[in-house]
CSV table of C-alpha atoms in Angstrom, one decimal:
chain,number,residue,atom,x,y,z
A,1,UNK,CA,-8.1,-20.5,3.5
A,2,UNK,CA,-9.8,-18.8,0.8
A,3,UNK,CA,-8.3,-16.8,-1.6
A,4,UNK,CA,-10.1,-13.8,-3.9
A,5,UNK,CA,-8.7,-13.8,-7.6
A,6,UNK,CA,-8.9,-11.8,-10.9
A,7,UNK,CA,-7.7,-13.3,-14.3
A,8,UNK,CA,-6.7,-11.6,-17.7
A,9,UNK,CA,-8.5,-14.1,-19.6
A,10,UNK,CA,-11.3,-16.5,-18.9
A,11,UNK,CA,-10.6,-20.2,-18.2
A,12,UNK,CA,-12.7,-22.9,-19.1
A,13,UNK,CA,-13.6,-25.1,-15.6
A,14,UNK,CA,-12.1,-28.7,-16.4
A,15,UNK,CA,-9.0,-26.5,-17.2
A,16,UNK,CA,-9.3,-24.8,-13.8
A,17,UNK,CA,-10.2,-27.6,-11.8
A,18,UNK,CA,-7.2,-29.2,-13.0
A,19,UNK,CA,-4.6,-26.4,-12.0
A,20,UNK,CA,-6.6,-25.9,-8.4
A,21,UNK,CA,-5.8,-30.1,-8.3
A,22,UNK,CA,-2.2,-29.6,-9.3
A,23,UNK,CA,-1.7,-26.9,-7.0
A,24,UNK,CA,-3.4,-28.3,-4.1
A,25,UNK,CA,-1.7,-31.8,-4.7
A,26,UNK,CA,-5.0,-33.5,-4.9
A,27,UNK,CA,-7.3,-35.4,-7.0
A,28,UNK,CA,-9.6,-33.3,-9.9
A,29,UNK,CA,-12.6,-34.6,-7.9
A,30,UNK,CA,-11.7,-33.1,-4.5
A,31,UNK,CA,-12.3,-29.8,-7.3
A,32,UNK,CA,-15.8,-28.0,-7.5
A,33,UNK,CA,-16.0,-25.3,-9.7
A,34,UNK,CA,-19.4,-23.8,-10.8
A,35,UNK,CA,-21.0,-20.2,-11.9
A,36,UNK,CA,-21.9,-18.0,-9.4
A,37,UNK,CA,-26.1,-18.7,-8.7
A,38,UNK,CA,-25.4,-22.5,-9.8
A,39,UNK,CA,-27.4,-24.8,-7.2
A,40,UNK,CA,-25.9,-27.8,-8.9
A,41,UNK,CA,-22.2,-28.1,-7.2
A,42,UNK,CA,-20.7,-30.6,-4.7
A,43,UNK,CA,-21.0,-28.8,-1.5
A,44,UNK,CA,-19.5,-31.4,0.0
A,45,UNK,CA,-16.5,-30.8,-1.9
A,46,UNK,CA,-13.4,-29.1,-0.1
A,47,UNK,CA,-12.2,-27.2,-2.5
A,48,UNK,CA,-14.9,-25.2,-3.7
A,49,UNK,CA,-14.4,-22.5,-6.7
A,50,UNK,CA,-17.2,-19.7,-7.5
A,51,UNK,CA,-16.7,-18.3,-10.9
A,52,UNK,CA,-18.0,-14.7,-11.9
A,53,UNK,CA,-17.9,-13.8,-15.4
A,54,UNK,CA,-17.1,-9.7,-15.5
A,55,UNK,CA,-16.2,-6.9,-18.1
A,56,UNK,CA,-13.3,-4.8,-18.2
A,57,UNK,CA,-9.5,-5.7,-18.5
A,58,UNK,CA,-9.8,-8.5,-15.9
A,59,UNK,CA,-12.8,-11.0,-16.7
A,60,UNK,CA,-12.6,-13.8,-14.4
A,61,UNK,CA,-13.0,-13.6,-10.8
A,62,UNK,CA,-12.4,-16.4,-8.3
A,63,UNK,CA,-13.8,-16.7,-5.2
A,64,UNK,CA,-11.6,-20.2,-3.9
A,65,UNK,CA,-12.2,-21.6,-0.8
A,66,UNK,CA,-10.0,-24.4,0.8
A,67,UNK,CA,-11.1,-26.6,3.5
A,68,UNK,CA,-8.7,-26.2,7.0
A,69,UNK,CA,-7.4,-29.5,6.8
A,70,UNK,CA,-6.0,-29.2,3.4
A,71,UNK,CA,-2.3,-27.8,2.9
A,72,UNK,CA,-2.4,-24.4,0.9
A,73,UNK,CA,-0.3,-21.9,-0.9
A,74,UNK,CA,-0.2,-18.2,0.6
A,75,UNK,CA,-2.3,-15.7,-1.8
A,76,UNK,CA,1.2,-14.7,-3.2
A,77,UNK,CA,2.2,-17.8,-4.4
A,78,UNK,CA,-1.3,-19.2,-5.1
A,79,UNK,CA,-1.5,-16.6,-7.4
A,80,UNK,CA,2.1,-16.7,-9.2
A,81,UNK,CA,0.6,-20.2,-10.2
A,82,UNK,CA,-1.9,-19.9,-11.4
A,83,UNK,CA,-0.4,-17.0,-13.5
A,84,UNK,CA,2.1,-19.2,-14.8
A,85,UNK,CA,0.0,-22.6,-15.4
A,86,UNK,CA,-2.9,-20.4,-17.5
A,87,UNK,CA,-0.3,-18.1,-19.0
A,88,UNK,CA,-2.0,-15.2,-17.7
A,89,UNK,CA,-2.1,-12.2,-15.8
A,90,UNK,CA,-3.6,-12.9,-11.5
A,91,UNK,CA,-4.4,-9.9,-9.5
A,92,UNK,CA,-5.4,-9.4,-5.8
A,93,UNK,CA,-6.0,-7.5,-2.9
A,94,UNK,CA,-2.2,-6.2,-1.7
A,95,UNK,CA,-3.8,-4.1,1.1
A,96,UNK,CA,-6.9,-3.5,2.5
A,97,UNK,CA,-6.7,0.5,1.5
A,98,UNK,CA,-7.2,2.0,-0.9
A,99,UNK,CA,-9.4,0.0,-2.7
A,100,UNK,CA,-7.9,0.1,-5.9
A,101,UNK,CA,-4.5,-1.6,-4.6
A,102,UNK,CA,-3.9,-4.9,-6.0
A,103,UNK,CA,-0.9,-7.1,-7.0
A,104,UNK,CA,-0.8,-8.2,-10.5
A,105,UNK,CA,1.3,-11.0,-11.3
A,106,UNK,CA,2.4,-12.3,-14.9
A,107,UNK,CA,3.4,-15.8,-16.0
A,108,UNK,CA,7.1,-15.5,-15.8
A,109,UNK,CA,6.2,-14.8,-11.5
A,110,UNK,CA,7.2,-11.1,-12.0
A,111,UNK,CA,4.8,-9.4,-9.3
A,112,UNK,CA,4.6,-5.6,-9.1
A,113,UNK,CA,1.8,-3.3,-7.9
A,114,UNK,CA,-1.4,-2.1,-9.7
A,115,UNK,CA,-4.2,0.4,-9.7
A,116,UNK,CA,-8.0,-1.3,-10.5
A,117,UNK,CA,-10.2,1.5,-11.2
A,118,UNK,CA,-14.0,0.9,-11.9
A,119,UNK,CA,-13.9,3.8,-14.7
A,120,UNK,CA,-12.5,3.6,-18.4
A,121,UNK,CA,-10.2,6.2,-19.7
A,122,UNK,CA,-13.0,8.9,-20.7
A,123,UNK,CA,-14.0,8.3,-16.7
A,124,UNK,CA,-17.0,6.2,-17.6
A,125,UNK,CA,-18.4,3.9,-15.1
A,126,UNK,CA,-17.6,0.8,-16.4
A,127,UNK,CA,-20.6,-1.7,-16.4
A,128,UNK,CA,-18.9,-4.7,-14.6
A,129,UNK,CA,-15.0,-5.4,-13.7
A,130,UNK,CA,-12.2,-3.1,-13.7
A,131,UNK,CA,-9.6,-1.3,-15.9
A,132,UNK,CA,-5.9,-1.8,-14.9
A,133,UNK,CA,-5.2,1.8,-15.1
A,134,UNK,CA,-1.5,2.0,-13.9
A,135,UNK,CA,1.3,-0.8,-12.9
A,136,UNK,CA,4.7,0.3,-10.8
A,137,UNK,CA,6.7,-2.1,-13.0
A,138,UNK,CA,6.5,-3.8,-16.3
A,139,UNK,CA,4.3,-7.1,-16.1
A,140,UNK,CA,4.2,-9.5,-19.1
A,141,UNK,CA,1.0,-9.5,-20.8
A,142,UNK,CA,0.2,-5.9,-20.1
A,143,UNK,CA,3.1,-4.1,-22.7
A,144,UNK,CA,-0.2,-1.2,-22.7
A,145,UNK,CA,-0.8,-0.3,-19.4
A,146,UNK,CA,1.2,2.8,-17.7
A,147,UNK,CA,4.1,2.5,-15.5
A,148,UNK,CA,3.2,5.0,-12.6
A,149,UNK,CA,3.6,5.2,-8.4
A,150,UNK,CA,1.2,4.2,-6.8
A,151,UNK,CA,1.4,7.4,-4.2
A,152,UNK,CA,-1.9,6.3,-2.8
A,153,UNK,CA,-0.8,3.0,-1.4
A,154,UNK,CA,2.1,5.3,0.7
A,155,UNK,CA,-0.3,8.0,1.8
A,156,UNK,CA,-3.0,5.2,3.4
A,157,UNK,CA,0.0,3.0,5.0
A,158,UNK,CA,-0.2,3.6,8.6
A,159,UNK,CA,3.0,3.5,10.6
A,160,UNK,CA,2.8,3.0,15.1
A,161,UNK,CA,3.3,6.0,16.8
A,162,UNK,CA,4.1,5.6,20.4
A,163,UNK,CA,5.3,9.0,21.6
A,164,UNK,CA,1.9,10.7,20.3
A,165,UNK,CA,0.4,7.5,21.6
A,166,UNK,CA,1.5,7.9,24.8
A,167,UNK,CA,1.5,12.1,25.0
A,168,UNK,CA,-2.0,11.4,24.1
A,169,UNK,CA,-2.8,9.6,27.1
A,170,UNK,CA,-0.5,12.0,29.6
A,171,UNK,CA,-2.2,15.1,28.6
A,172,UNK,CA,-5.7,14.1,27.4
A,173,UNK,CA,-6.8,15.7,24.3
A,174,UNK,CA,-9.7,15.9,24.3
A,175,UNK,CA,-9.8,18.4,27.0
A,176,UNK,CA,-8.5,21.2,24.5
A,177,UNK,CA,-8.7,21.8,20.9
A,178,UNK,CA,-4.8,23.5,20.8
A,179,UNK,CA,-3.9,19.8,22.4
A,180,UNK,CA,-5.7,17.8,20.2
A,181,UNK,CA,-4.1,19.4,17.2
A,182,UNK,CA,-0.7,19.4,18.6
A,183,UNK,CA,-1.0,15.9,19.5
A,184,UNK,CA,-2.7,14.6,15.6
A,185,UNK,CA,0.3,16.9,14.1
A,186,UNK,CA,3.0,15.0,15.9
A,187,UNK,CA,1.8,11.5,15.5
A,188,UNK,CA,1.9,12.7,11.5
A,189,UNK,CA,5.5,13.9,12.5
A,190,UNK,CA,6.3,10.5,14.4
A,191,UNK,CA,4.6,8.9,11.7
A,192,UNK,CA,7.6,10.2,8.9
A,193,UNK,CA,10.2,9.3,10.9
A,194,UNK,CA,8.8,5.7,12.2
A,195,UNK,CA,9.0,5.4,8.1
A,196,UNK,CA,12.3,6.5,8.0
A,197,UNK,CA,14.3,4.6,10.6
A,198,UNK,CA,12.1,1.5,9.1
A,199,UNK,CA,14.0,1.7,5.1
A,200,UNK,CA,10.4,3.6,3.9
A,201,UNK,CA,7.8,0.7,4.3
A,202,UNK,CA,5.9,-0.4,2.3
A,203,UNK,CA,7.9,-0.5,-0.3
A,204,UNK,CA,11.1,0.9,0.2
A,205,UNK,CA,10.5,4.6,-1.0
A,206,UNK,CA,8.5,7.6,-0.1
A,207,UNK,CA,7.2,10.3,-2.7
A,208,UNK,CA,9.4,13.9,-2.5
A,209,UNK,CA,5.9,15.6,-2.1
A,210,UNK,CA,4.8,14.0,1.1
A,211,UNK,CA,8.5,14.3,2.4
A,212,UNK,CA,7.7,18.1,2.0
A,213,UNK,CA,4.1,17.9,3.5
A,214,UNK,CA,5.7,16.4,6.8
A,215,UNK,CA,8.4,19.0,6.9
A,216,UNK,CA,5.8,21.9,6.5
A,217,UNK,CA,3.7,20.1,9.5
A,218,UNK,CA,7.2,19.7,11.7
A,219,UNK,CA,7.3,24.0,11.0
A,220,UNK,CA,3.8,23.9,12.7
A,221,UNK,CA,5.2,21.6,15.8
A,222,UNK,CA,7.6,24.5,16.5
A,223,UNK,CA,4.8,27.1,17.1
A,224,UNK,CA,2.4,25.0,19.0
A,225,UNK,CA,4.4,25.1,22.0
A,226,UNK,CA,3.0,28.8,22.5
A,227,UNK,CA,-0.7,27.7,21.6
A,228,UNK,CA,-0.4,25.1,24.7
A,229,UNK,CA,-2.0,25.1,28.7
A,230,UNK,CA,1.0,25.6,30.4
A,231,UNK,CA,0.0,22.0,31.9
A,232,UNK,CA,0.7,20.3,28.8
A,233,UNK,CA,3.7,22.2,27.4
A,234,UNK,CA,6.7,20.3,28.7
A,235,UNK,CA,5.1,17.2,28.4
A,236,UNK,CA,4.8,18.1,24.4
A,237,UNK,CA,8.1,19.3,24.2
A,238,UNK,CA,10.2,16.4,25.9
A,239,UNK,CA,8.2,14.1,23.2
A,240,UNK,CA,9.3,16.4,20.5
A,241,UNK,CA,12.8,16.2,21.2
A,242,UNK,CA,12.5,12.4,21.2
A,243,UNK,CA,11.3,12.5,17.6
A,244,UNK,CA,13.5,15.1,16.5
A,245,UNK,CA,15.7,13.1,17.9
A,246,UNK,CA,15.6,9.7,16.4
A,247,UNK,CA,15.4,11.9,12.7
A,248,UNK,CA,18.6,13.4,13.4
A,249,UNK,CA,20.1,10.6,14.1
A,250,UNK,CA,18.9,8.6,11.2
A,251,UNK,CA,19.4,11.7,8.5
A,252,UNK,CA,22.8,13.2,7.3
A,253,UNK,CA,22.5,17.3,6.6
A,254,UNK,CA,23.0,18.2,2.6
A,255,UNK,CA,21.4,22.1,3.2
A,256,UNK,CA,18.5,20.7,2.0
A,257,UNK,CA,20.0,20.6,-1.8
A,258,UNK,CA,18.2,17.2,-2.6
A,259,UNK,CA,14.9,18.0,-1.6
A,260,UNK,CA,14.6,21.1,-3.4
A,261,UNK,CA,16.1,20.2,-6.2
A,262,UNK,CA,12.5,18.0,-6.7
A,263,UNK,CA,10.4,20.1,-5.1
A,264,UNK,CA,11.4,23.8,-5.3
A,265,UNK,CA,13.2,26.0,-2.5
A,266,UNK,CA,13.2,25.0,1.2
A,267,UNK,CA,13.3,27.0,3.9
A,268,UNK,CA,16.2,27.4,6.5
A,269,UNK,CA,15.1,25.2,9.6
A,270,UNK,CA,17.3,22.7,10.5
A,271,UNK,CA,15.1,19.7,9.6
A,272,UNK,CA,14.4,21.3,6.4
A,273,UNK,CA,18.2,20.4,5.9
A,274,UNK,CA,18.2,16.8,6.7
A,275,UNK,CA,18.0,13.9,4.5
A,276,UNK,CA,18.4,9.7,4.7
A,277,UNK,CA,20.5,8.0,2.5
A,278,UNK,CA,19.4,6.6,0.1
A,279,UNK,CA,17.1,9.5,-0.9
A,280,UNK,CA,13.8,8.6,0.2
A,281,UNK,CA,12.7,8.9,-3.4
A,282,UNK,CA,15.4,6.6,-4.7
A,283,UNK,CA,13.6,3.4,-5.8
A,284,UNK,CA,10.1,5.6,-6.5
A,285,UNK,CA,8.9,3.6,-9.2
A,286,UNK,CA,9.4,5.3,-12.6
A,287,UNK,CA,11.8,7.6,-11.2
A,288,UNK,CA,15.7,8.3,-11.9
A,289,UNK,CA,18.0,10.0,-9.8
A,290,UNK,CA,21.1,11.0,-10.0
């Protein structure tokens, strides 16, 4: 196990080695923790703890590694104690894209999303370390930083897409351009709806914006038909229907009243109409709805 960690404050090493030992359940000496570019450490140790000194809002980086046979805490909870033991602020790595996705979590355990950027607020490069430029919820310790979506974790999250997956391999693709596109623009289709009929992972909501984006590219579905080989066409359509499908049964219609009323006028096509319940947007961070 090995875990990747940024602290709000830096942390002298007895003081660390003794939280690692706490956590761990083992004795201070099964704890190595050195500089990064010491040669002086217990290799032989099996906890081992390289520390790098950094700028920005986040000095201390961790780079812990735990020997297989020893018992450890997922990165979740690993870091919720460490949080609480140095009365700080841990972040880490919550997926692998976009880069600047992270957990932050406080002393009192609260967790919430952040955004790490490399820049300062003038869009400066910043030397070493990184800015915690926006959180999705209040975090103790951080009163200053912007409550914001992070709209960029949503738009990277990839969701399966069977029907294009297997369309894909029926008609093959890569034989024509006008199949190719049909094909990317209904996985992007699926892809909404796989969302939907999921409760909106990964976090339970979905931006009004790219709700709209996925409607516009479900008006481009219904002309495609025309653009196809005529080998291809009912294949196309039959998987179609099976998404429009599983979104009409999954959506209630409201004339497309909630939708516009965040994102302007809608036009009259029947999926246009069609919303879940809750609102997609519902728990969007830093959002209230009616």
């Amino acid at each position: 196990m090995s875990y990747l960690l940024l602290l709000r404050r830096e942390v002298d090493p007895p003081l660390l080695a003794e939280t690692l030992a706490e956590m761990l359940s083992l004795p201070v000496t099964a704890i190595d923790v050195g500089d990064d570019g010491e040669d002086e450490r217990n290799w032989a140790a099996p906890i081992s703890c390289t520390v790098t000194h950094l700028g920005g809002d986040l000095p201390l980086h961790l780079d812990i590694y735990v020997a297989d046979d020893v018992a450890s805490p997922s990165k979740a909870d690993a870091g919720a104690w460490l949080a609480a033991r140095l009365n700080t602020v841990v972040a880490y790595k919550s997926v692998p894209l976009p880069p600047s996705a992270y957990w932050l979590v406080g002393p009192d355990g609260r967790r919430t999303r952040g955004r790490l950027v490399d820049e300062d607020e003038r869009g400066h490069l910043l030397s070493s370390g990184r800015r915690i430029a926006a959180v999705e919820s209040a975090i103790s310790l951080l009163d200053d930083v912007p409550v914001a979506p992070l709209v960029e974790v949503i738009g990277e999250y990839r969701m399966p897409t069977p029907i294009a997956d297997e369309l894909a391999t029926t008609v093959k693709p890569s034989d024509e351009t006008a199949i190719r596109s049909a094909v990317t623009d209904l996985a992007s289709w699926e892809g909404l709806v796989a969302r939907l009929v999921s409760g909106w992972p990964p976090d339970g909501w979905y931006p009004p914006d790219y709700y709209r984006e996925r409607l516009e590219i479900r008006d481009g579905l219904a002309t495609a038909e025309q653009e196809l080989p005529e080998s291809a066409r009912a294949e196309f359509m039959a998987a179609l229907a099976e998404v429009d499908r599983l979104f009409a049964e999954a959506t209630v219609d409201d004339g497309g009243r909630a939708l516009a009323s965040v994102t302007g006028s809608v036009p009259d096509r029947w999926w246009w109409h069609r919303i879940s319940h809750p609102l997609p947007w519902q728990k969007m961070p830093g959002t209230v709805t009616g």
